[in-house]
XYZ file of C-alpha atoms in Angstrom:
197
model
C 77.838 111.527 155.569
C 79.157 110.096 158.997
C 80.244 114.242 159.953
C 76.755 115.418 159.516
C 74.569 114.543 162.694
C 71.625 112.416 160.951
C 68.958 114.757 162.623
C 66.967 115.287 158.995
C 65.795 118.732 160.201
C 66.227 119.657 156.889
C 67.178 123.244 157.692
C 70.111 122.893 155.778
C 67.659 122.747 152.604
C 67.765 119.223 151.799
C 64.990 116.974 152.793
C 67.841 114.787 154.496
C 70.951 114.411 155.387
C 72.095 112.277 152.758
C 71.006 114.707 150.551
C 73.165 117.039 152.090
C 76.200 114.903 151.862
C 75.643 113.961 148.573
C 75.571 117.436 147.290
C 78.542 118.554 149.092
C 80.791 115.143 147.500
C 79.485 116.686 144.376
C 80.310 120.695 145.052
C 76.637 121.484 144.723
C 76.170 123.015 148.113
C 78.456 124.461 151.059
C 79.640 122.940 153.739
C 77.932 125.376 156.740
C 74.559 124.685 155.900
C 74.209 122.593 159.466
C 73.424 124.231 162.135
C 72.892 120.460 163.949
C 76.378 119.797 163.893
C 77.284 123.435 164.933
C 80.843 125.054 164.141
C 82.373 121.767 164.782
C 80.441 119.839 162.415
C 81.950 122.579 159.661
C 85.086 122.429 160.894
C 85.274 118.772 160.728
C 84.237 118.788 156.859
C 86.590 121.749 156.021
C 89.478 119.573 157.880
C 87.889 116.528 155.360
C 87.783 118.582 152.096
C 90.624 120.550 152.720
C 88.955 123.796 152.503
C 88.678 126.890 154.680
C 86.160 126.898 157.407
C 83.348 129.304 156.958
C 80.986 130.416 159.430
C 77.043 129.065 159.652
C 75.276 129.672 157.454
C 72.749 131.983 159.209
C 69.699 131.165 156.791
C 69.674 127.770 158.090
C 69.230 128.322 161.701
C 71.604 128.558 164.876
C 73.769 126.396 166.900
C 71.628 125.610 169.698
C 71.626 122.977 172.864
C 70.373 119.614 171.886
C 66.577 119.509 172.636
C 63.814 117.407 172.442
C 60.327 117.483 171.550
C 57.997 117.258 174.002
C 53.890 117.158 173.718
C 51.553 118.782 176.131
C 49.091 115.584 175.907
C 46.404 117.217 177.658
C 46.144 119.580 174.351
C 47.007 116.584 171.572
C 43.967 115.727 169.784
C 45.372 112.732 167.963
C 45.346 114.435 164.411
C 48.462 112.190 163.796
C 50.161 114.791 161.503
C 53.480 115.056 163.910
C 53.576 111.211 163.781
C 53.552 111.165 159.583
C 56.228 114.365 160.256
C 58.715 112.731 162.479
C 61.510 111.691 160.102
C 62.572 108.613 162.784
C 59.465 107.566 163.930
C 59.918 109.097 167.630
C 56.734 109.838 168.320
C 53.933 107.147 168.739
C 50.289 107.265 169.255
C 46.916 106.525 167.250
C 44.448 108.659 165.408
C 42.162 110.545 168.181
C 44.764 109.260 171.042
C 47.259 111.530 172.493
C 50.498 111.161 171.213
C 53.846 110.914 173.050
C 57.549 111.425 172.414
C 60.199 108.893 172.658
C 62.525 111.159 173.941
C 65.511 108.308 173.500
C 64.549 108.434 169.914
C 64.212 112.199 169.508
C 66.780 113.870 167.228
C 65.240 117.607 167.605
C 64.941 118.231 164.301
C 61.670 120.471 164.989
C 59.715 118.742 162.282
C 56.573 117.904 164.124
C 56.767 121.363 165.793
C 55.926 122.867 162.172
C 53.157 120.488 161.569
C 51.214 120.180 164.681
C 47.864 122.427 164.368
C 47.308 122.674 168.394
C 50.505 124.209 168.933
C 51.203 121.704 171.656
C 54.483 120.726 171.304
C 57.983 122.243 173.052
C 61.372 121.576 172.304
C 62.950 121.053 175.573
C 66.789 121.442 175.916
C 68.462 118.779 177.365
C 72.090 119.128 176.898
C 72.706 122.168 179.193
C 74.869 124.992 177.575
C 76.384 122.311 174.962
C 76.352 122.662 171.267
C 76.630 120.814 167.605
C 78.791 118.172 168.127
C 79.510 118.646 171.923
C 75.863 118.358 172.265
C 75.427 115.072 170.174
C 77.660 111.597 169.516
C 78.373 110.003 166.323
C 76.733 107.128 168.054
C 73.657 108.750 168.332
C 73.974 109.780 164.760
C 74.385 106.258 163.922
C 71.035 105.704 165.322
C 69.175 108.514 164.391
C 70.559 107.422 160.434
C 69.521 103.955 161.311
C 65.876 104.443 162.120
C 65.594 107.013 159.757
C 66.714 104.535 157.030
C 64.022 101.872 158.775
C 61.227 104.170 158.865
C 61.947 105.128 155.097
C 62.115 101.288 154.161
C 58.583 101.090 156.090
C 56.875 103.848 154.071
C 58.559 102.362 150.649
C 56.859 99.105 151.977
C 53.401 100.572 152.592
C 53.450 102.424 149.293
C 53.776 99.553 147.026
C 51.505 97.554 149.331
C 48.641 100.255 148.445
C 49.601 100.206 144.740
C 49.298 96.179 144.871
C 46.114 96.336 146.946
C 43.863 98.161 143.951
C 44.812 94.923 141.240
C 43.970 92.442 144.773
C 40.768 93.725 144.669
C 40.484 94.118 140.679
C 41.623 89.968 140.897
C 38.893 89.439 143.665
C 36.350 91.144 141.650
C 36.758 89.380 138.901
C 36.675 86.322 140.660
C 33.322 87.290 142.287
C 31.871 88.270 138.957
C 33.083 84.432 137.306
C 31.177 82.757 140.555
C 28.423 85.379 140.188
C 28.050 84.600 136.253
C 28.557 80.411 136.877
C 25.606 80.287 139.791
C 23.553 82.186 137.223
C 23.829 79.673 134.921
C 23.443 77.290 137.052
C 20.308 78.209 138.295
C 19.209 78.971 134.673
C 19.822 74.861 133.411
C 17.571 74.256 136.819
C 14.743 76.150 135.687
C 14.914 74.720 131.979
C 12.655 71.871 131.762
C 14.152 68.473 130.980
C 17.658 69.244 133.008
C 18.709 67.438 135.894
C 18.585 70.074 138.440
């Protein structure tokens, strides 16, 4: 997994990059399906597996400069979709507030570029005429892998909060409907003559 550049663009046909790793350690896929990590990133995995080097896989894009996205916030509307998109949480912002990129964080895996309805988002190069793994460090991988892993744990996290949440308020009802049925009675012994009220 550490030769593949952690970008989860996904092009590759996996929804991740451990995916991708995981089904090349088990011969279900080939190993040019990145077009991240570029000619190098396939050489370094046919040097790994001892296998000859193919050539990209054209179907799953081209080796390109490393860019990141960038959003025109005068034309963001705050629909949030390219924050729910971004696979390491690189983009911030709130519902009906414009949204920005943390371009630190950015991994240019075009993601939110699919999503985003008002077309307001570029990918900006930023590593001049550099490519794959020229273009990108296996520290930066690290990191990329790192909050990616984070903002999965997060969304794991929020999921099983929701599915507690409905039996929270099942246990709350239920507790409002045992004080509702107790001042009932209560207020029933007062109004029967000869109890103490």
């Amino acid at each position: 997994m550490r030769l593949l550049p952690q970008t989860q663009c996904g092009h590759c046909g996996f929804d991740n990059c451990r995916m991708y790793a995981e089904a090349i350690a088990t011969a279900n896929a080939d190993i040019n399906r990145c077009a991240t990590g570029g000619q190098t990133g396939i050489h370094m995995l046919a040097e790994l597996l001892n296998v000859c080097e193919p050539v990209l896989d054209a179907s799953c894009g081209v080796e390109k400069p490393y860019a990141i996205a960038e959003i025109d916030e005068s034309r963001c509307t705050g629909c949030t979709l390219c924050l729910q998109t971004c696979p390491v949480d690189a983009i911030v912002g709130t519902g009906k507030m414009m949204h920005t990129v943390i371009s630190s964080c950015c991994t240019g895996c075009e993601r939110c570029l699919e999503r985003c309805p008002m077309d307001c988002i570029e990918m900006k190069p930023v590593s001049g005429k550099k490519t794959g793994w020229d273009a990108w460090s296996f520290r930066q991988a690290q990191q990329a892998r790192e909050r990616y892993e984070r903002r999965s744990f997060r969304l794991q996290q929020e999921k099983e909060n929701e599915s507690v949440r409905p039996s929270a308020l099942t246990d709350k009802s239920r507790k409002s409907d045992t004080l509702r049925k107790i001042m009932e009675r209560a207020k029933a012994r007062s109004k029967t003559p000869g109890t103490m009220a």
